[in-house]
XYZ file of N, CA, C and O in Angstrom:
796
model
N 50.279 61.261 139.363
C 51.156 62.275 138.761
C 50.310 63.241 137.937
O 49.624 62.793 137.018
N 50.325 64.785 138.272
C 49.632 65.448 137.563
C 50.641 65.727 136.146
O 51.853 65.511 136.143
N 49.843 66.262 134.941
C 50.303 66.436 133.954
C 51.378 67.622 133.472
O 51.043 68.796 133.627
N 52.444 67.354 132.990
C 53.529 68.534 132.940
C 53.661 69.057 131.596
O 53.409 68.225 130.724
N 53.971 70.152 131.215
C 54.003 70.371 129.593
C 55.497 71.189 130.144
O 55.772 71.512 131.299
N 56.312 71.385 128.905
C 57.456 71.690 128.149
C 57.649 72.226 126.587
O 57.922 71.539 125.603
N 57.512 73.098 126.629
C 57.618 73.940 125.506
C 58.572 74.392 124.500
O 59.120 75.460 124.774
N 58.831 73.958 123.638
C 60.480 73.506 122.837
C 59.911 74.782 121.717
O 58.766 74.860 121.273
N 61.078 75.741 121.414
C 60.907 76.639 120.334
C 61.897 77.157 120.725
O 62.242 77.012 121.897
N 62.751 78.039 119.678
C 63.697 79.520 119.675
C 63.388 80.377 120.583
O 62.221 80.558 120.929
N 64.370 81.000 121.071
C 63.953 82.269 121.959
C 63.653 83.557 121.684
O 64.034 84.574 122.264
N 62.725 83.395 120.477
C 61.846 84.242 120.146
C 60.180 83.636 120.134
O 59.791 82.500 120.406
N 59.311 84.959 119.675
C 58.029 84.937 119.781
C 58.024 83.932 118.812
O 58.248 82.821 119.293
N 57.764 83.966 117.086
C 57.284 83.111 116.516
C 56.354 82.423 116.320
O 55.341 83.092 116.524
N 56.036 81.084 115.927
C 55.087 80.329 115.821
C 54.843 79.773 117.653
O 53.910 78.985 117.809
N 55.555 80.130 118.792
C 55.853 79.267 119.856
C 54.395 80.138 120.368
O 53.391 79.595 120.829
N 54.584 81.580 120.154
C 53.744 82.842 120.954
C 51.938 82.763 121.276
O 51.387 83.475 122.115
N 51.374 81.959 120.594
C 50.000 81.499 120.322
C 50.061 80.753 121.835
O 49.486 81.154 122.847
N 50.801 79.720 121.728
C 50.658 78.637 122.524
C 51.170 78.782 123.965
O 50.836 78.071 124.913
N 51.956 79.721 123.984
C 51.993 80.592 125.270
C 51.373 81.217 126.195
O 51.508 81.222 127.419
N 50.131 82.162 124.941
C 49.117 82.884 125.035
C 48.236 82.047 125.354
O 47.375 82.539 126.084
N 48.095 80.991 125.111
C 47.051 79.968 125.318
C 47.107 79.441 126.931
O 46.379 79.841 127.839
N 48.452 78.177 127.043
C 49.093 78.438 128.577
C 48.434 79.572 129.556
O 47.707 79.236 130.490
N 48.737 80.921 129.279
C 48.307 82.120 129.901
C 46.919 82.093 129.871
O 46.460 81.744 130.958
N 46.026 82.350 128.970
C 44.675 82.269 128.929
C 44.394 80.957 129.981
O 44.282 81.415 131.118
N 44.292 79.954 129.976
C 44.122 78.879 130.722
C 44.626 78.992 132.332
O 44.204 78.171 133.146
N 45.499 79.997 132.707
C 46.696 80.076 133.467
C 47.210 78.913 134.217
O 47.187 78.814 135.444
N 47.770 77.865 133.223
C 48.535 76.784 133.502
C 49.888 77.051 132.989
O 50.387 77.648 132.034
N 50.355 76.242 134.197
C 52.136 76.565 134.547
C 52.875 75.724 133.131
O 52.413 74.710 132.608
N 53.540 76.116 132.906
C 54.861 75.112 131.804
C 55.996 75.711 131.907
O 56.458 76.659 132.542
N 56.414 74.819 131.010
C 58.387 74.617 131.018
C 58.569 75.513 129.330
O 58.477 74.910 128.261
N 58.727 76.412 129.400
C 59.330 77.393 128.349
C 60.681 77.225 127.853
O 61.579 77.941 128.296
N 60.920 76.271 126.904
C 63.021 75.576 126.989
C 63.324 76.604 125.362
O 62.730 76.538 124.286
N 64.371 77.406 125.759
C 64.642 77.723 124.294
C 65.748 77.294 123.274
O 66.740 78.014 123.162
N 65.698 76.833 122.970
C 66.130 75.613 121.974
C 67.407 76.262 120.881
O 67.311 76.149 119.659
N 68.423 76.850 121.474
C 69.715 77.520 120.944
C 70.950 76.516 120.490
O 71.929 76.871 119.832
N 70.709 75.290 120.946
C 71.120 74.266 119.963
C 70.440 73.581 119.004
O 70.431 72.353 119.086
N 69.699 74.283 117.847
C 69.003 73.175 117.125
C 69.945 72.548 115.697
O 69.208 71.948 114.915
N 71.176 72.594 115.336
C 71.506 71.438 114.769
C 71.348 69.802 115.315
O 71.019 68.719 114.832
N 71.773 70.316 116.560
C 71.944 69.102 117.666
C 70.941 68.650 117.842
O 70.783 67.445 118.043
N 69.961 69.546 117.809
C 68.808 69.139 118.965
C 67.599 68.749 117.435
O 66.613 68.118 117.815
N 67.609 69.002 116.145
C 66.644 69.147 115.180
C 66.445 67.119 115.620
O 65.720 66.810 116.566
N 66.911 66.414 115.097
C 67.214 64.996 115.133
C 66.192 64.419 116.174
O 65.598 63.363 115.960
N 66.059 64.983 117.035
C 65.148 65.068 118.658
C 63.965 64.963 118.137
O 63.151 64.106 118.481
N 63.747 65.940 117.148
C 61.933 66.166 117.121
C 61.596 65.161 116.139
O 62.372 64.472 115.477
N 59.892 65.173 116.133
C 59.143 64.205 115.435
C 59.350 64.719 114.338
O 59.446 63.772 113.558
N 59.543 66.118 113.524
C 59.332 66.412 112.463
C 60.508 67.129 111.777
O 60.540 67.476 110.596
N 61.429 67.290 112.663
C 62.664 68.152 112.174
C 62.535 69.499 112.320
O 63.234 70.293 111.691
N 61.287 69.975 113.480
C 61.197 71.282 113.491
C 60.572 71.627 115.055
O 60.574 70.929 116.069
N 60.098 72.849 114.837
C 59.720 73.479 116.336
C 58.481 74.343 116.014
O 58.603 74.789 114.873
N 57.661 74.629 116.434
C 57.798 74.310 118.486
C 57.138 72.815 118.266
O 56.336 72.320 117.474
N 57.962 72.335 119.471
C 57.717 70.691 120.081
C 56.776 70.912 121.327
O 57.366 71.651 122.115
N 55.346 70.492 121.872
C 55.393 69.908 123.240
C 55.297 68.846 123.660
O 54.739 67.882 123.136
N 55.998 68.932 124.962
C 56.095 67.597 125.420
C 55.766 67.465 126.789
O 56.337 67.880 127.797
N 54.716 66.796 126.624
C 53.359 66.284 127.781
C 53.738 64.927 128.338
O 53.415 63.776 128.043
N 54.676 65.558 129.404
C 54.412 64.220 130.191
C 53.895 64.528 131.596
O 54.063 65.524 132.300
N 52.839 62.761 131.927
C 51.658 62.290 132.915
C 52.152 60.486 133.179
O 53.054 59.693 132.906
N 51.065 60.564 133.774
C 50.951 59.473 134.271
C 50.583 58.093 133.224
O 50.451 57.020 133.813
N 50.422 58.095 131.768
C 50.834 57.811 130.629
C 52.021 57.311 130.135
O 52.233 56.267 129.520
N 53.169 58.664 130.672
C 54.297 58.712 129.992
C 54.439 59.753 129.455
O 53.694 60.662 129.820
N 55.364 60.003 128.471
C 55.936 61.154 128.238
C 55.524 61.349 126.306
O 56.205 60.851 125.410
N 54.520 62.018 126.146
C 54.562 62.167 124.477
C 54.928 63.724 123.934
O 54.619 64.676 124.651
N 55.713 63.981 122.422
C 55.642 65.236 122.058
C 54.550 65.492 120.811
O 54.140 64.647 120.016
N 54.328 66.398 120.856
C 53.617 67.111 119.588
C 54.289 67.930 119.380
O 54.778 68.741 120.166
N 54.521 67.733 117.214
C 54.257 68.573 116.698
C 53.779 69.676 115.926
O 52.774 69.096 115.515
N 53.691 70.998 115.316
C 52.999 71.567 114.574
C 52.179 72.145 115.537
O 51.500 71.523 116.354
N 52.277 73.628 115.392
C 51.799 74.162 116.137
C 50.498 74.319 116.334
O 50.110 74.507 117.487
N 49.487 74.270 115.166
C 48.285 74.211 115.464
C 47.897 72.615 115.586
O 46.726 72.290 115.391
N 48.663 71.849 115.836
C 48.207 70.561 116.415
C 48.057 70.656 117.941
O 47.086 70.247 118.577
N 49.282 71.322 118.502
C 49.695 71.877 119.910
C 47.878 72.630 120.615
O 47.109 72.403 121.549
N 48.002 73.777 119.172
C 47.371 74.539 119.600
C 45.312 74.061 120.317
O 44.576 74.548 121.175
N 45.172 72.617 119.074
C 44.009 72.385 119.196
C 43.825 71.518 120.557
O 42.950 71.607 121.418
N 45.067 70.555 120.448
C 45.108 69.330 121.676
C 44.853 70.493 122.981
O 43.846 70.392 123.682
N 45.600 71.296 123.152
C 45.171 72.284 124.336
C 44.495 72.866 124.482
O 44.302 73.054 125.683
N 43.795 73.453 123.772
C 42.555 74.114 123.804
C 41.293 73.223 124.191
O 40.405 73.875 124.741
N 41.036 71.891 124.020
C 40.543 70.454 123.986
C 40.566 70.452 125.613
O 39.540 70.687 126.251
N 41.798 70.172 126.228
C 42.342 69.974 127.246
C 42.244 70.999 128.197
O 42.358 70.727 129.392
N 42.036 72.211 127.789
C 41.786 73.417 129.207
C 40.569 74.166 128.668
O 40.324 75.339 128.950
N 39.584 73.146 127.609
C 38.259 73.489 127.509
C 38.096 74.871 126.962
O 36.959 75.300 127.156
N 38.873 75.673 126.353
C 38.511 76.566 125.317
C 38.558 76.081 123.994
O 39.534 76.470 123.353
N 37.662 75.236 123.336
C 37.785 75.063 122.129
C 36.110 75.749 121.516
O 35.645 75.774 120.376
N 35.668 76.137 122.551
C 33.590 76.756 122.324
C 33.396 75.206 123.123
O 33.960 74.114 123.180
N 31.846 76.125 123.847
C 30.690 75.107 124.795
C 30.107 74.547 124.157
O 29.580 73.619 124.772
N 29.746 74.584 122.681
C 28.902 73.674 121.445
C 29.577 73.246 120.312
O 30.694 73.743 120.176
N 29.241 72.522 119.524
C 29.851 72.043 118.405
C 29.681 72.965 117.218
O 30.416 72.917 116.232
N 28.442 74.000 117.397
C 28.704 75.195 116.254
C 29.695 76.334 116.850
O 30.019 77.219 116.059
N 30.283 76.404 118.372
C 31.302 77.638 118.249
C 32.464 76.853 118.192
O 33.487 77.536 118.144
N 32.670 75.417 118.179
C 34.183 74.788 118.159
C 34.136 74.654 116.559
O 35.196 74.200 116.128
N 33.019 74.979 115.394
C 32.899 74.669 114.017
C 33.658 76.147 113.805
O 34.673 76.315 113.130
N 32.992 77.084 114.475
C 33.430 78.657 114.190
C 34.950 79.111 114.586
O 35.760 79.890 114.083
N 34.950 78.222 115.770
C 36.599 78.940 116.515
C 37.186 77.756 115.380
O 37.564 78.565 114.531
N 37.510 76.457 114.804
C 38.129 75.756 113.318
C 38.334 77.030 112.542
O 39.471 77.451 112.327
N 37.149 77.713 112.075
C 37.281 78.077 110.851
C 38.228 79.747 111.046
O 39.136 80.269 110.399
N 37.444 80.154 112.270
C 38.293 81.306 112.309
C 40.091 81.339 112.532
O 40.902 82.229 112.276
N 40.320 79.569 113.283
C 41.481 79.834 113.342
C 42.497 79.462 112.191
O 43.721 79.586 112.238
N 41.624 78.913 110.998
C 42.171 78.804 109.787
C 42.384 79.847 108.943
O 43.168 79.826 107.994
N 41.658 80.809 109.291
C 41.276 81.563 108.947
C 42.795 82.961 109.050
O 43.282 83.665 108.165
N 43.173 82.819 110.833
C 43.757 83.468 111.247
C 45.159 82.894 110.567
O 46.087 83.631 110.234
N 45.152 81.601 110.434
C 46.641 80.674 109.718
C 46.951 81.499 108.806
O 47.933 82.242 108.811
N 45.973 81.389 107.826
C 46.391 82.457 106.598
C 46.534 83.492 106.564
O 47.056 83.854 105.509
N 46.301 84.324 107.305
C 47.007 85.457 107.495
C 48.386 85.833 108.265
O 49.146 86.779 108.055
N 48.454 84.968 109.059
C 49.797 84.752 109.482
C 50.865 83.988 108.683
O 52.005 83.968 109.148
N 50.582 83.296 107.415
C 51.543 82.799 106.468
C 51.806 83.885 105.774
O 52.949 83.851 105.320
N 50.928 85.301 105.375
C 51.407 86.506 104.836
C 52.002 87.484 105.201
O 52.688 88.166 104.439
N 51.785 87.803 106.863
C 52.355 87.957 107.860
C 54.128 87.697 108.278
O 54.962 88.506 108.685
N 54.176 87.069 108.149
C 55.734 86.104 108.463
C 56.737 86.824 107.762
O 57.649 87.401 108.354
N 56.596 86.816 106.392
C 57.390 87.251 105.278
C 57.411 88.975 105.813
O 58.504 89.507 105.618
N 56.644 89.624 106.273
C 56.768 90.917 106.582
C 57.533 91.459 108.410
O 58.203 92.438 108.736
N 57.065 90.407 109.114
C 57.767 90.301 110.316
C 59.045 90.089 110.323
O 59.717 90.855 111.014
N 59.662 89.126 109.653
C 60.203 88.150 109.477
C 61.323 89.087 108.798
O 62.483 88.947 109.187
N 61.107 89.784 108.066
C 62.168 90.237 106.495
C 63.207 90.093 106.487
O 63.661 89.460 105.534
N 64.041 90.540 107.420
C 65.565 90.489 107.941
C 66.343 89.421 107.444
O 67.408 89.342 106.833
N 65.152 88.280 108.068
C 65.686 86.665 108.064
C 64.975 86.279 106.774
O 65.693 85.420 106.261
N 63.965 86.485 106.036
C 63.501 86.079 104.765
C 64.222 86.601 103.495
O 64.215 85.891 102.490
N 64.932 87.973 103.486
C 65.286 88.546 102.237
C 63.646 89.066 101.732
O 63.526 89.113 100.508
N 62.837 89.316 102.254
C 61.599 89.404 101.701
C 61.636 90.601 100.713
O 62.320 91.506 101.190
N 61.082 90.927 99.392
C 61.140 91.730 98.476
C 60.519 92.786 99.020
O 59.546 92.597 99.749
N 60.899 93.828 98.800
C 60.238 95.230 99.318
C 58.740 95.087 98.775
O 57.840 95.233 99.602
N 58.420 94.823 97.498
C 57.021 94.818 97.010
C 56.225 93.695 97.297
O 55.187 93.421 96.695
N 56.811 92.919 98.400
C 56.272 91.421 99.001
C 55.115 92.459 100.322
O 53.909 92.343 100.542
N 56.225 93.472 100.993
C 55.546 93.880 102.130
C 54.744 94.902 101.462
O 53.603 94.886 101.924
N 54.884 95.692 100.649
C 54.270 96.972 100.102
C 53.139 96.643 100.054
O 52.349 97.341 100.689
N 52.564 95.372 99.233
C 51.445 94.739 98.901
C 51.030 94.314 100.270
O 50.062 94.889 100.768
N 51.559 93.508 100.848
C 50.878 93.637 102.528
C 50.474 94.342 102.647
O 49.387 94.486 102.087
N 51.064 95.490 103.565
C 50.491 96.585 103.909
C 49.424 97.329 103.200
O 48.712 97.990 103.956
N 49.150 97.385 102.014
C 48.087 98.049 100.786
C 47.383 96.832 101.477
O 46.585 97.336 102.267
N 47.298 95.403 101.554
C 45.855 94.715 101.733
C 45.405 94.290 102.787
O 44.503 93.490 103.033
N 46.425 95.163 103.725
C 45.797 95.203 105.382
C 44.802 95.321 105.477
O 44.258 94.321 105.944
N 43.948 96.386 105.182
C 42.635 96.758 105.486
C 41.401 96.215 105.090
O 40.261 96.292 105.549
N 42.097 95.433 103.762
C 40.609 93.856 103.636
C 40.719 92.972 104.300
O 39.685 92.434 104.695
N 41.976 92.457 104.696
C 41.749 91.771 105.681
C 41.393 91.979 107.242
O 40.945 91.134 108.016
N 41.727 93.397 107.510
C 41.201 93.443 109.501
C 39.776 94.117 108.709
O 39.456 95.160 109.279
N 38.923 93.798 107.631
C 37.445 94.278 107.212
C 36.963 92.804 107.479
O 36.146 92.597 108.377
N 37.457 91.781 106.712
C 37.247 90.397 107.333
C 37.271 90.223 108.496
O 36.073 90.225 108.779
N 37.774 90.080 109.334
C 37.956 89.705 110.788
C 36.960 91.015 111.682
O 36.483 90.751 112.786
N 36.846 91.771 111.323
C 35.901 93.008 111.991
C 34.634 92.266 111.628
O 33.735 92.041 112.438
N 34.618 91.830 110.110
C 32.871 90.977 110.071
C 32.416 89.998 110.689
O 31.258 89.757 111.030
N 33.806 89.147 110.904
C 33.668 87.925 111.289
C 33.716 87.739 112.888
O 33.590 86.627 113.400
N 33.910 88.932 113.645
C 33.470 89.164 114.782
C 32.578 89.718 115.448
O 32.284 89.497 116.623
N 31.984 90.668 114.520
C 30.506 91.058 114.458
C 30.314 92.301 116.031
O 30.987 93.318 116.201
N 29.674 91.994 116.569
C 29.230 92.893 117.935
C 29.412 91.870 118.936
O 28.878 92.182 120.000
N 30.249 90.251 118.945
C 30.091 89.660 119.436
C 31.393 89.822 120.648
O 32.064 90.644 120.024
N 32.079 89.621 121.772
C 32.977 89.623 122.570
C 34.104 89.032 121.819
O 35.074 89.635 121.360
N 33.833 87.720 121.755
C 34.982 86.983 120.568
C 34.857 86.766 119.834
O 33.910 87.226 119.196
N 35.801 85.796 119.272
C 35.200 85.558 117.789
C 34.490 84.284 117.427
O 34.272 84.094 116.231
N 34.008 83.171 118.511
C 33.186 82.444 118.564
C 32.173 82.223 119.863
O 31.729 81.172 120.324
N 31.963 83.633 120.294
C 30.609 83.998 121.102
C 31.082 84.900 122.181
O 31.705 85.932 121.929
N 30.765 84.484 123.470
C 30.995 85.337 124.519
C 32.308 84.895 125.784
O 32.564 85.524 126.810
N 32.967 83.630 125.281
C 33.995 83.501 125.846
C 34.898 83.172 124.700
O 34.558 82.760 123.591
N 36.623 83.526 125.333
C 37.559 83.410 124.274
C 38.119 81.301 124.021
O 38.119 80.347 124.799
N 38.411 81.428 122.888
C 38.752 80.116 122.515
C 40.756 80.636 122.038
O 41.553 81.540 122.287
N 40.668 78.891 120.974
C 41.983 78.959 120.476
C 42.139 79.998 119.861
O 43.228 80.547 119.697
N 40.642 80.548 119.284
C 40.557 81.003 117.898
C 41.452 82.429 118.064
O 42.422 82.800 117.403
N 40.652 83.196 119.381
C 41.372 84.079 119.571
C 42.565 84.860 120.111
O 43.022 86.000 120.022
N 42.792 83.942 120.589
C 44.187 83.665 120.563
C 45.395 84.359 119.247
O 46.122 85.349 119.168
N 45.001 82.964 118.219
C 45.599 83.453 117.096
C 45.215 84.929 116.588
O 46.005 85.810 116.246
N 43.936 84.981 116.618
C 43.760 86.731 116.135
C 44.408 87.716 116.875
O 44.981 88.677 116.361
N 44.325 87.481 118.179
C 44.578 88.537 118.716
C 46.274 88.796 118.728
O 46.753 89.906 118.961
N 47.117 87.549 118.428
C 48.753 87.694 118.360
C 48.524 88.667 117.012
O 48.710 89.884 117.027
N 48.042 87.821 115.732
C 48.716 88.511 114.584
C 48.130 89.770 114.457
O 48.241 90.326 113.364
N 47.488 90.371 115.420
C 46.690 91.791 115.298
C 48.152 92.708 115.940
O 48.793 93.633 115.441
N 48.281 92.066 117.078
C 48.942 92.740 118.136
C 50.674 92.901 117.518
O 51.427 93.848 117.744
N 50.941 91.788 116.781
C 52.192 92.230 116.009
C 52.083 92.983 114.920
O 53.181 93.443 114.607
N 50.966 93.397 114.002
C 50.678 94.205 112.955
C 50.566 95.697 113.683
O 50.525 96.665 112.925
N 50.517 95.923 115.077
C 49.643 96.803 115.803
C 51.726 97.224 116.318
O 52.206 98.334 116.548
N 52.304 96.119 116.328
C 53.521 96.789 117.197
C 54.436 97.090 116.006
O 55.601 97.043 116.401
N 54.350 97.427 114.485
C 55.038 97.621 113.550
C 54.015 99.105 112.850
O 54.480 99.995 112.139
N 52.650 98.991 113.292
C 51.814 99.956 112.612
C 50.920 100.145 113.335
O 49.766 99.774 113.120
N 51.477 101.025 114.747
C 50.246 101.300 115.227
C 48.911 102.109 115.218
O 48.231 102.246 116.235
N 48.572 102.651 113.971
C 47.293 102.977 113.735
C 46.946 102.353 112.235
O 46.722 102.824 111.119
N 47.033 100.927 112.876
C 46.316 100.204 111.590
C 45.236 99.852 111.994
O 44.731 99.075 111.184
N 44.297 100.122 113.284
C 43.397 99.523 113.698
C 42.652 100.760 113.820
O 41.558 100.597 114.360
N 42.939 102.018 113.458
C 42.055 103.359 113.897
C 40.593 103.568 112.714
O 39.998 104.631 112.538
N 40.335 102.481 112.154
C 39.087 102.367 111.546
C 38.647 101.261 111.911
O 37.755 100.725 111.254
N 39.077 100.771 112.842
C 38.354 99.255 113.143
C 37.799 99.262 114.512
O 37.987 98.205 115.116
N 37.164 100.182 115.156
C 36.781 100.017 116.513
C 36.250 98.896 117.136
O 36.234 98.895 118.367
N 35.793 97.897 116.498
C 35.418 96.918 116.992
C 36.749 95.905 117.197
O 36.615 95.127 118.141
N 37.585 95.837 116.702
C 38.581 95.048 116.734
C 39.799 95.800 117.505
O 40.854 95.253 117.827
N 39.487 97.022 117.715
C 40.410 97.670 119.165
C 39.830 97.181 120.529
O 40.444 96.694 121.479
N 38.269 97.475 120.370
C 38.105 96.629 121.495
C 38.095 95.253 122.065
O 38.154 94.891 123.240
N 37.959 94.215 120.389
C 38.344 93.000 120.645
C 39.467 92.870 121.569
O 39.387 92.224 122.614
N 41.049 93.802 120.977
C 42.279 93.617 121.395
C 42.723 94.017 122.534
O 43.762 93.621 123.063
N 41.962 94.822 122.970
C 41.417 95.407 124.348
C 41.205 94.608 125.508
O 41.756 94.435 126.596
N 39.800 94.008 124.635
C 39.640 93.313 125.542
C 39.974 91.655 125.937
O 39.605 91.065 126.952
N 40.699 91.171 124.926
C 41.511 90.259 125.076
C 42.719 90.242 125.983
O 43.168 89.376 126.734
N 43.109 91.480 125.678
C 44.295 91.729 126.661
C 44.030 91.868 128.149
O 44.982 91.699 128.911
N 42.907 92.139 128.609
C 42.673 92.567 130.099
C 42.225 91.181 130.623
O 42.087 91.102 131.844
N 41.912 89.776 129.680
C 41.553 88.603 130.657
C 42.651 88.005 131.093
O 43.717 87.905 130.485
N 42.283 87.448 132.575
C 42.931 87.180 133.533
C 43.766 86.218 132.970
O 43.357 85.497 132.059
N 44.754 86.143 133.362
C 46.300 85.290 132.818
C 46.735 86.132 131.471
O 47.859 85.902 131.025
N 46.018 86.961 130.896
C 46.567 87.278 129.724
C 47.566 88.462 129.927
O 48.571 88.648 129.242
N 47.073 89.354 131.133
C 47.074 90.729 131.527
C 48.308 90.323 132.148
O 49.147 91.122 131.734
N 48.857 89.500 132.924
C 50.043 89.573 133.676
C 50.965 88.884 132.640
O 52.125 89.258 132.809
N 50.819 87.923 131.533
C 52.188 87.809 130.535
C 52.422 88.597 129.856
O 53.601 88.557 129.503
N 51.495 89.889 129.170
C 51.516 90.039 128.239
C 52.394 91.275 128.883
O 53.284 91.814 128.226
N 52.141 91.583 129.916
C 52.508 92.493 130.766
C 54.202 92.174 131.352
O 54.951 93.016 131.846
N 54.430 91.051 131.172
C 55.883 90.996 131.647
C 56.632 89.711 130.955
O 57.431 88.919 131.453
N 55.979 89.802 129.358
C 56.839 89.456 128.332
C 58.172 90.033 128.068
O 58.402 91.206 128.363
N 59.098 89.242 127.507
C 60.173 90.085 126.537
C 59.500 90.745 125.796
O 60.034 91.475 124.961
């Protein structure tokens, strides 16, 4: 029995969208379930939350949760995690890296459903530009952001760029290196046909 994945989250982007992108990068098939009963369905998961996957093989059937648990076990598993133990040290840190910016992130995406304070996002937006100055350093002249092929890492960068990019699109017009990161993230194979016929 080859191995099946199932993908439990809302039928929105969210925290689910990384791990999608990932799926795609890899271009392995899954079960995308959107989860429009979750009173019912919360009780189900290991943690009382989403996104769930659930990997079943010839094993049996297990779920994970937390998305960057999801995110690392697969990356592990379709061998983008870096070819050495210093770019799987670099793609860790960058994608911790990328966490935190997507916990500041959320509250500004999000607002509708957060109540977020107008001076919650104001201040975002004012400290956009130290942070894509970080991530422009921390990618250097290099293709990705842990060498010359893409990992988990970029992944995560390249979502929370690309949603900062679909609310403000010339937040990246001083960052040429990180247009072409996003560039060129977008044109690898499996990435180019979801990203292309997403909702």
């Amino acid at each position: 029995m080859s191995t099946s994945y199932e993908l439990l989250y809302f039928p929105l982007r969210g925290r689910a969208e990384p791990i999608r992108l990932l799926f795609a990068l890899a271009k392995v098939s899954y079960t995308n379930t959107g989860v429009t009963n979750w009173p019912e369905f919360k009780p189900k998961t290991p943690l009382g939350q989403l996104p769930v996957l659930i990997e079943r093989g010839d094993a049996g059937e297990k779920q994970i949760a937390q998305s960057g648990a999801i995110m690392r076990h697969l990356a592990r598993v379709f061998d983008l995690y870096g070819q050495d133990e210093d770019q799987k040290v670099r793609a860790d840190f960058i994608a911790e890296t990328a966490s935190d910016w997507r916990a500041k992130w959320a509250p500004v995406v999000f607002a509708a459903f957060m109540n977020t304070e107008q001076t919650v996002i104001d201040k975002y937006w004012a400290d956009l530009p130290t942070t894509l100055s970080l991530f422009d350093r921390l990618l250097g002249n290099d293709d990705f952001f842990a060498g010359k092929s893409p990992t988990f890492a970029d992944v995560l960068v390249f979502d929370t760029i690309d949603g900062n990019v679909g609310l403000k699109p010339e937040c990246l017009k001083d960052f040429p290196r990180l247009t072409a990161f996003v560039a060129r993230f977008r044109e690898l194979p499996g990435i180019a046909e979801y990203v292309k016929n997403r909702a």
